[in-house]
mmCIF file of C-alpha atoms in Angstrom:
data_model
loop_
_atom_site.group_PDB
_atom_site.id
_atom_site.type_symbol
_atom_site.label_atom_id
_atom_site.label_comp_id
_atom_site.label_asym_id
_atom_site.label_seq_id
_atom_site.Cartn_x
_atom_site.Cartn_y
_atom_site.Cartn_z
ATOM 1 C CA MET A 1 -21.156 44.307 -99.650
ATOM 2 C CA LYS A 2 -18.157 42.098 -99.154
ATOM 3 C CA ARG A 3 -16.838 44.440 -96.485
ATOM 4 C CA THR A 4 -20.089 44.328 -94.616
ATOM 5 C CA LEU A 5 -20.133 40.510 -94.687
ATOM 6 C CA SER A 6 -16.569 40.400 -93.376
ATOM 7 C CA ILE A 7 -17.476 42.581 -90.427
ATOM 8 C CA ILE A 8 -20.487 40.438 -89.609
ATOM 9 C CA LEU A 9 -18.391 37.215 -89.671
ATOM 10 C CA SER A 10 -15.750 38.827 -87.437
ATOM 11 C CA LEU A 11 -18.327 39.862 -84.891
ATOM 12 C CA ALA A 12 -19.890 36.413 -84.929
ATOM 13 C CA MET A 13 -16.529 34.750 -84.296
ATOM 14 C CA THR A 14 -15.760 37.163 -81.468
ATOM 15 C CA LEU A 15 -19.146 36.465 -79.893
ATOM 16 C CA SER A 16 -18.568 32.713 -80.225
ATOM 17 C CA ILE A 17 -15.190 32.988 -78.535
ATOM 18 C CA PHE A 18 -16.690 35.108 -75.715
ATOM 19 C CA LEU A 19 -19.484 32.633 -75.132
ATOM 20 C CA ALA A 20 -17.055 29.736 -75.097
ATOM 21 C CA TYR A 21 -14.796 31.523 -72.539
ATOM 22 C CA THR A 22 -17.767 32.335 -70.348
ATOM 23 C CA ALA A 23 -18.883 28.745 -70.313
ATOM 24 C CA PHE A 24 -15.334 27.586 -69.449
ATOM 25 C CA ALA A 25 -15.089 30.111 -66.620
ATOM 26 C CA GLU A 26 -18.402 29.011 -65.136
ATOM 27 C CA GLU A 27 -17.311 25.382 -65.314
ATOM 28 C CA ALA A 28 -14.018 26.237 -63.648
ATOM 29 C CA ASP A 29 -15.781 28.094 -60.844
ATOM 30 C CA ALA A 30 -18.068 25.174 -60.277
ATOM 31 C CA THR A 31 -15.095 22.799 -60.058
ATOM 32 C CA SER A 32 -13.287 25.103 -57.628
ATOM 33 C CA ALA A 33 -16.339 25.364 -55.374
ATOM 34 C CA ALA A 34 -16.614 21.555 -55.210
ATOM 35 C CA SER A 35 -12.960 21.251 -54.191
ATOM 36 C CA GLU A 36 -13.480 23.684 -51.372
ATOM 37 C CA VAL A 37 -16.505 21.760 -50.153
ATOM 38 C CA TYR A 38 -14.545 18.512 -50.307
ATOM 39 C CA ASP A 39 -11.592 19.945 -48.501
ATOM 40 C CA GLU A 40 -13.754 21.328 -45.705
ATOM 41 C CA THR A 41 -15.537 18.014 -45.422
ATOM 42 C CA MET A 42 -12.221 16.160 -45.167
ATOM 43 C CA GLU A 43 -10.912 18.631 -42.625
ATOM 44 C CA GLU A 44 -14.026 18.186 -40.503
ATOM 45 C CA ALA A 45 -13.748 14.431 -40.813
ATOM 46 C CA THR A 46 -10.104 14.533 -39.703
ATOM 47 C CA THR A 47 -10.896 16.670 -36.647
ATOM 48 C CA THR A 48 -13.772 14.418 -35.691
ATOM 49 C CA SER A 49 -11.519 11.387 -36.025
ATOM 50 C CA VAL A 50 -8.920 12.868 -33.672
ATOM 51 C CA THR A 51 -11.316 14.020 -30.977
ATOM 52 C CA THR A 52 -13.231 10.775 -30.930
ATOM 53 C CA THR A 53 -10.155 8.507 -30.904
ATOM 54 C CA SER A 54 -10.359 6.033 -28.028
ATOM 55 C CA VAL A 55 -7.601 7.187 -25.635
ATOM 56 C CA PRO A 56 -6.678 4.774 -22.803
ATOM 57 C CA VAL A 57 -7.732 6.196 -19.438
ATOM 58 C CA PRO A 58 -5.419 5.481 -16.472
ATOM 59 C CA VAL A 59 -6.665 3.863 -13.289
ATOM 60 C CA ILE A 60 -6.662 6.799 -10.914
ATOM 61 C CA ALA A 61 -6.312 5.901 -7.251
ATOM 62 C CA GLU A 62 -7.996 8.055 -4.652
ATOM 63 C CA GLY A 63 -5.687 10.894 -3.678
ATOM 64 C CA ALA A 64 -3.691 10.915 -6.944
ATOM 65 C CA GLU A 65 -3.139 14.231 -8.764
ATOM 66 C CA THR A 66 -3.963 14.506 -12.495
ATOM 67 C CA TYR A 67 -3.566 16.928 -15.406
ATOM 68 C CA THR A 68 -5.782 17.258 -18.484
ATOM 69 C CA VAL A 69 -3.925 17.789 -21.762
ATOM 70 C CA VAL A 70 -4.695 20.967 -23.756
ATOM 71 C CA PRO A 71 -3.753 21.720 -27.418
ATOM 72 C CA GLY A 72 -0.041 22.417 -27.762
ATOM 73 C CA ASP A 73 0.999 20.329 -24.735
ATOM 74 C CA MET A 74 3.954 17.974 -24.880
ATOM 75 C CA LEU A 75 4.571 15.233 -22.347
ATOM 76 C CA TRP A 76 8.063 16.386 -21.417
ATOM 77 C CA LYS A 77 6.736 19.901 -20.724
ATOM 78 C CA ILE A 78 4.003 18.514 -18.487
ATOM 79 C CA ALA A 79 6.631 16.422 -16.669
ATOM 80 C CA ARG A 80 8.886 19.421 -16.101
ATOM 81 C CA ALA A 81 6.007 21.574 -14.869
ATOM 82 C CA SER A 82 5.148 18.771 -12.404
ATOM 83 C CA SER A 83 8.767 18.465 -11.177
ATOM 84 C CA LEU A 84 9.078 15.031 -12.766
ATOM 85 C CA THR A 85 11.415 13.470 -15.291
ATOM 86 C CA LEU A 86 9.992 12.073 -18.505
ATOM 87 C CA ASP A 87 10.685 8.537 -17.280
ATOM 88 C CA GLU A 88 8.868 9.226 -14.007
ATOM 89 C CA ILE A 89 5.717 10.555 -15.670
ATOM 90 C CA ILE A 90 5.694 7.606 -18.105
ATOM 91 C CA ALA A 91 6.042 5.222 -15.135
ATOM 92 C CA LEU A 92 2.970 6.865 -13.574
ATOM 93 C CA ASN A 93 1.043 6.478 -16.850
ATOM 94 C CA PRO A 94 1.619 3.024 -18.351
ATOM 95 C CA GLN A 95 -1.333 3.669 -20.675
ATOM 96 C CA ILE A 96 0.865 6.067 -22.719
ATOM 97 C CA VAL A 97 2.549 3.904 -25.351
ATOM 98 C CA ASN A 98 4.152 6.792 -27.273
ATOM 99 C CA ALA A 99 5.615 9.699 -25.312
ATOM 100 C CA ASN A 100 5.418 11.880 -28.438
ATOM 101 C CA LEU A 101 1.681 11.329 -28.936
ATOM 102 C CA ILE A 102 -0.798 12.765 -26.458
ATOM 103 C CA TYR A 103 -4.253 14.203 -27.133
ATOM 104 C CA PRO A 104 -6.245 17.223 -25.917
ATOM 105 C CA GLY A 105 -8.572 16.138 -23.166
ATOM 106 C CA GLN A 106 -6.349 13.206 -22.179
ATOM 107 C CA VAL A 107 -5.996 12.719 -18.397
ATOM 108 C CA ILE A 108 -2.453 12.164 -17.143
ATOM 109 C CA ILE A 109 -1.391 11.262 -13.609
ATOM 110 C CA ILE A 110 1.263 13.649 -12.322
ATOM 111 C CA LYS A 111 1.426 12.457 -8.679
ATOM 112 C CA ALA A 112 0.697 9.018 -7.267
ATOM 113 C CA ALA A 113 -1.700 8.592 -4.376
ATOM 114 C CA THR A 114 -0.100 8.562 -0.942
ATOM 115 C CA PRO A 115 -0.362 5.051 0.542
ATOM 116 C CA ALA A 116 -2.832 4.917 3.405
ATOM 117 C CA GLU A 117 -1.166 4.473 6.772
ATOM 118 C CA GLU A 118 -1.760 1.146 8.479
ATOM 119 C CA PRO A 119 -3.695 1.665 11.698
ATOM 120 C CA ALA A 120 -1.473 1.292 14.728
ATOM 121 C CA GLU A 121 -1.833 -2.047 16.423
ATOM 122 C CA GLU A 122 -3.699 -1.627 19.652
ATOM 123 C CA VAL A 123 -1.744 -2.867 22.622
ATOM 124 C CA VAL A 124 -4.092 -4.448 25.105
ATOM 125 C CA ALA A 125 -2.799 -4.680 28.633
ATOM 126 C CA PRO A 126 -3.479 -7.819 30.647
ATOM 127 C CA ASP A 127 -6.819 -7.877 32.424
ATOM 128 C CA THR A 128 -5.113 -7.585 35.793
ATOM 129 C CA VAL A 129 -3.187 -4.483 34.760
ATOM 130 C CA SER A 130 -4.532 -1.045 33.904
ATOM 131 C CA ALA A 131 -2.489 1.809 32.487
ATOM 132 C CA PRO A 132 -0.735 3.994 33.295
ATOM 133 C CA TYR A 133 2.180 2.120 34.796
ATOM 134 C CA TYR A 134 4.719 3.298 37.313
ATOM 135 C CA MET A 135 8.324 2.353 37.910
ATOM 136 C CA GLY A 136 10.271 2.977 41.083
ATOM 137 C CA LEU A 137 13.807 2.460 42.288
ATOM 138 C CA GLY A 138 14.549 2.035 45.980
ATOM 139 C CA GLN A 139 17.796 1.489 47.851
ATOM 140 C CA VAL A 140 18.598 0.702 51.469
ATOM 141 C CA GLN A 141 22.088 0.563 52.991
ATOM 142 C CA ASN A 142 23.058 -0.950 56.339
ATOM 143 C CA MET A 143 26.149 -1.940 58.286
ATOM 144 C CA ARG A 144 26.598 -5.371 59.820
ATOM 145 C CA THR A 145 27.845 -5.094 63.363
ATOM 146 C CA ARG A 146 28.783 -8.774 63.634
ATOM 147 C CA HIS A 147 31.359 -8.421 60.873
ATOM 148 C CA PHE A 148 33.238 -5.723 59.069
ATOM 149 C CA ALA A 149 30.616 -5.437 56.340
ATOM 150 C CA PHE A 150 28.035 -3.268 54.662
ATOM 151 C CA ASN A 151 25.131 -4.106 52.368
ATOM 152 C CA ILE A 152 23.349 -2.097 49.694
ATOM 153 C CA VAL A 153 19.975 -3.504 48.612
ATOM 154 C CA THR A 154 18.462 -2.208 45.385
ATOM 155 C CA CYS A 155 14.874 -2.801 44.277
ATOM 156 C CA ALA A 156 13.460 -1.940 40.854
ATOM 157 C CA ALA A 157 9.685 -2.433 40.689
ATOM 158 C CA VAL A 158 6.834 -1.771 38.275
ATOM 159 C CA PHE A 159 3.307 -0.990 39.513
ATOM 160 C CA ASP A 160 -0.079 -0.503 37.882
ATOM 161 C CA SER A 161 -2.361 2.484 38.497
ATOM 162 C CA ALA A 162 -3.994 0.689 41.437
ATOM 163 C CA GLY A 163 -0.610 0.222 43.113
ATOM 164 C CA LYS A 164 -0.458 -3.521 42.465
ATOM 165 C CA ILE A 165 2.988 -4.950 41.818
ATOM 166 C CA ILE A 166 3.643 -6.071 38.252
ATOM 167 C CA SER A 167 7.281 -7.034 38.720
ATOM 168 C CA ILE A 168 10.083 -6.824 41.279
ATOM 169 C CA ASN A 169 13.809 -7.118 40.719
ATOM 170 C CA TRP A 170 16.021 -7.211 43.807
ATOM 171 C CA ASP A 171 19.794 -7.221 44.023
ATOM 172 C CA ILE A 172 22.319 -6.672 46.800
ATOM 173 C CA LEU A 173 25.950 -5.695 47.030
ATOM 174 C CA GLU A 174 27.564 -7.168 50.137
ATOM 175 C CA VAL A 175 31.093 -6.157 51.068
ATOM 176 C CA ALA A 176 32.451 -8.028 54.083
ATOM 177 C CA SER A 177 35.727 -9.035 55.648
ATOM 178 C CA ASP A 178 36.770 -10.732 58.858
ATOM 179 C CA ASP A 179 39.990 -8.717 58.864
ATOM 180 C CA PRO A 180 39.555 -5.000 59.643
ATOM 181 C CA ALA A 181 42.871 -4.325 57.902
ATOM 182 C CA GLU A 182 41.327 -5.432 54.604
ATOM 183 C CA PHE A 183 37.923 -3.790 54.983
ATOM 184 C CA PRO A 184 36.439 -2.523 52.725
ATOM 185 C CA PHE A 185 38.979 -3.767 50.190
ATOM 186 C CA PRO A 186 39.288 -7.506 49.455
ATOM 187 C CA ALA A 187 42.708 -9.042 49.858
ATOM 188 C CA SER A 188 42.814 -10.628 46.393
ATOM 189 C CA THR A 189 45.266 -8.946 44.050
ATOM 190 C CA GLU A 190 42.782 -9.560 41.259
ATOM 191 C CA THR A 191 40.339 -7.089 42.767
ATOM 192 C CA PHE A 192 42.547 -4.776 44.786
ATOM 193 C CA ASP A 193 44.924 -2.221 43.324
ATOM 194 C CA ALA A 194 47.326 -1.316 46.106
ATOM 195 C CA ALA A 195 48.818 1.542 44.089
ATOM 196 C CA ASN A 196 45.670 3.678 44.160
ATOM 197 C CA ALA A 197 43.622 1.790 46.756
ATOM 198 C CA THR A 198 40.597 1.334 44.549
ATOM 199 C CA VAL A 199 38.362 -1.670 44.243
ATOM 200 C CA GLN A 200 38.600 -3.084 40.724
ATOM 201 C CA ALA A 201 35.566 -5.354 40.892
ATOM 202 C CA TRP A 202 32.716 -5.695 43.347
ATOM 203 C CA GLU A 203 29.986 -8.079 42.238
ATOM 204 C CA THR A 204 26.409 -8.202 43.479
ATOM 205 C CA LYS A 205 24.775 -11.454 44.558
ATOM 206 C CA ARG A 206 22.799 -11.567 41.308
ATOM 207 C CA GLU A 207 25.984 -11.025 39.304
ATOM 208 C CA LEU A 208 27.732 -13.794 41.248
ATOM 209 C CA GLY A 209 24.874 -16.148 40.426
ATOM 210 C CA ASP A 210 25.663 -19.757 41.355
ATOM 211 C CA ASP A 211 29.126 -18.697 42.562
ATOM 212 C CA TYR A 212 27.634 -16.975 45.588
ATOM 213 C CA GLY A 213 27.286 -20.378 47.249
ATOM 214 C CA MET A 214 24.034 -20.011 49.201
ATOM 215 C CA ALA A 215 22.632 -23.239 47.743
ATOM 216 C CA ASN A 216 25.218 -25.255 49.661
ATOM 217 C CA SER A 217 23.846 -24.166 53.048
ATOM 218 C CA ALA A 218 20.180 -23.453 52.249
ATOM 219 C CA THR A 219 17.651 -26.078 53.353
ATOM 220 C CA THR A 220 15.827 -25.483 50.067
ATOM 221 C CA GLY A 221 18.966 -26.125 48.004
ATOM 222 C CA ASN A 222 18.189 -22.954 46.022
ATOM 223 C CA GLU A 223 20.732 -20.244 45.250
ATOM 224 C CA TRP A 224 20.145 -16.656 46.373
ATOM 225 C CA TYR A 225 18.867 -15.303 43.049
ATOM 226 C CA ILE A 226 16.356 -18.175 42.734
ATOM 227 C CA GLN A 227 14.957 -17.453 46.191
ATOM 228 C CA ALA A 228 14.781 -13.707 45.438
ATOM 229 C CA GLU A 229 12.795 -14.427 42.255
ATOM 230 C CA TYR A 230 10.460 -16.732 44.179
ATOM 231 C CA TYR A 231 9.565 -13.901 46.585
ATOM 232 C CA ALA A 232 9.115 -11.513 43.632
ATOM 233 C CA ASP A 233 6.610 -13.916 42.066
ATOM 234 C CA LEU A 234 4.877 -14.417 45.403
ATOM 235 C CA PHE A 235 4.287 -10.671 45.874
ATOM 236 C CA GLU A 236 3.192 -10.011 42.286
ATOM 237 C CA GLY A 237 -0.396 -8.730 42.259
ATOM 238 C CA MET A 238 -0.173 -7.371 45.826
ATOM 239 C CA THR A 239 0.155 -3.726 46.793
ATOM 240 C CA VAL A 240 3.200 -2.602 48.796
ATOM 241 C CA ASP A 241 1.007 -2.234 51.884
ATOM 242 C CA GLU A 242 -0.208 -5.812 51.444
ATOM 243 C CA VAL A 243 3.406 -7.035 51.154
ATOM 244 C CA VAL A 244 4.321 -5.196 54.352
ATOM 245 C CA ALA A 245 1.301 -6.726 56.108
ATOM 246 C CA TRP A 246 2.250 -10.186 54.798
ATOM 247 C CA THR A 247 5.813 -9.909 56.086
ATOM 248 C CA ASP A 248 4.658 -8.546 59.447
ATOM 249 C CA LYS A 249 2.508 -11.647 59.834
ATOM 250 C CA HIS A 250 4.970 -14.269 58.542
ATOM 251 C CA LEU A 251 8.409 -13.000 59.639
ATOM 252 C CA ASN A 252 9.950 -13.205 63.088
ATOM 253 C CA ALA A 253 11.802 -10.413 64.876
ATOM 254 C CA THR A 254 15.015 -11.042 62.941
ATOM 255 C CA GLY A 255 13.340 -10.939 59.516
ATOM 256 C CA ASP A 256 13.299 -14.690 58.861
ATOM 257 C CA LEU A 257 10.217 -16.752 58.046
ATOM 258 C CA ILE A 258 8.595 -18.325 61.104
ATOM 259 C CA LYS A 259 9.184 -22.081 61.185
ATOM 260 C CA PRO A 260 6.146 -24.291 61.949
ATOM 261 C CA ASP A 261 8.126 -26.105 64.683
ATOM 262 C CA THR A 262 9.390 -22.937 66.378
ATOM 263 C CA GLU A 263 9.729 -22.921 70.162
ATOM 264 C CA ASP A 264 9.845 -19.133 70.426
ATOM 265 C CA ALA A 265 6.792 -17.855 72.318
ATOM 266 C CA ASP A 266 6.328 -14.744 70.161
ATOM 267 C CA GLU A 267 6.559 -16.808 66.971
ATOM 268 C CA GLN A 268 4.134 -19.400 68.334
ATOM 269 C CA ALA A 269 1.688 -16.583 69.086
ATOM 270 C CA LYS A 270 1.918 -15.417 65.466
ATOM 271 C CA LEU A 271 1.323 -18.940 64.206
ATOM 272 C CA ALA A 272 -1.716 -19.286 66.421
ATOM 273 C CA ALA A 273 -3.186 -16.108 64.919
ATOM 274 C CA MET A 274 -2.899 -17.492 61.366
ATOM 275 C CA THR A 275 -5.694 -19.257 59.546
ATOM 276 C CA GLU A 276 -5.117 -22.812 58.354
ATOM 277 C CA GLU A 277 -4.811 -21.490 54.818
ATOM 278 C CA GLU A 278 -2.113 -19.001 55.885
ATOM 279 C CA LYS A 279 -0.200 -21.720 57.735
ATOM 280 C CA ALA A 280 -0.313 -23.927 54.624
ATOM 281 C CA GLU A 281 0.967 -21.027 52.497
ATOM 282 C CA LEU A 282 3.837 -20.392 54.951
ATOM 283 C CA ALA A 283 4.846 -24.053 54.848
ATOM 284 C CA ASP A 284 4.814 -23.974 51.060
ATOM 285 C CA VAL A 285 6.979 -20.828 50.935
ATOM 286 C CA ILE A 286 9.572 -22.386 53.258
ATOM 287 C CA THR A 287 10.112 -25.247 50.811
ATOM 288 C CA SER A 288 11.276 -22.755 48.162
ATOM 289 C CA ALA A 289 12.781 -19.771 49.975
ATOM 290 C CA THR A 290 14.253 -19.262 53.411
ATOM 291 C CA MET A 291 16.402 -16.153 52.907
ATOM 292 C CA ALA A 292 15.698 -13.294 55.308
ATOM 293 C CA LEU A 293 13.754 -10.419 53.826
ATOM 294 C CA ARG A 294 14.476 -7.857 56.547
ATOM 295 C CA ASP A 295 17.583 -8.398 58.660
ATOM 296 C CA ASP A 296 21.149 -7.105 58.937
ATOM 297 C CA HIS A 297 22.023 -8.903 55.666
ATOM 298 C CA GLY A 298 19.692 -6.498 53.849
ATOM 299 C CA ASP A 299 16.265 -4.883 54.072
ATOM 300 C CA PHE A 300 14.490 -6.065 50.901
ATOM 301 C CA ILE A 301 11.051 -4.971 52.056
ATOM 302 C CA GLY A 302 12.377 -1.508 52.949
ATOM 303 C CA ALA A 303 13.874 -1.188 49.439
ATOM 304 C CA LEU A 304 10.490 -2.163 47.917
ATOM 305 C CA VAL A 305 8.732 0.488 50.008
ATOM 306 C CA LYS A 306 11.210 3.121 48.772
ATOM 307 C CA ALA A 307 10.683 1.991 45.181
ATOM 308 C CA TRP A 308 6.962 2.685 45.615
ATOM 309 C CA GLU A 309 7.673 6.070 47.231
ATOM 310 C CA ASN A 310 10.032 7.029 44.375
ATOM 311 C CA LYS A 311 7.775 5.816 41.547
ATOM 312 C CA THR A 312 7.335 7.787 38.338
ATOM 313 C CA ALA A 313 4.761 7.284 35.574
ATOM 314 C CA LEU A 314 5.938 5.352 32.516
#
């Protein structure tokens, strides 16, 4: 009897222990399952926090090149792949405050926009001038029979497409001597090298300037270069043919301007053929310039004609 009771008590204790263990195991499983749910929830919350973080967006100018960050990117790698230094890519992206912290989906500028070219300023030609323009160089040489001398007249002129003169620049080299033994070399030791018989310095009338001395004998009191510039201004706006026609009408046989008080019959006939307006213009010209335009001192009109014949487009 006692033995039977002992067995029953032992079985009851074993069953009690088993039931207690089972309850503990179930409680442990329940606790473990809750932890997993919590951890997953936290992980999801962390991911959501990262992807929804407000990332500064750069101001992207039109024409700039950009790159969108993907997981695993680092700024220095993006810089290297874009042929930039880390400092250069940071300079392009001032919105990045920490070079070690970039986010997937973040837009990064990797090349600045090329500055737009300023439109070229339109050059508007004067109303009286139309492009294209032409420039010509003409030269006429002649000997002076009255002296041991020669002259070389040079004319540089600019014309518009209609052939009208925009500008004229005349100059003349005059080499003269009253002594045939000196011609064509001046006697001054400052300009003549007897050892090799070469001229050291010949100066044109424009180069001589006021030293040429024409003002002392001219009725206008103007030096040669001033008179030459007066004629250039007078002919501006004319064609070469119109200049030739003007000189044919206003010059005498020796290339000088016809004087209003002339006693020469041919010159008087030319004056009579002029209108009152043309006579007034001639009188006005004589007060400023009296130099010959076409005589043995130099053919300035001939040089202008050659400049027109030799013109090339600018």
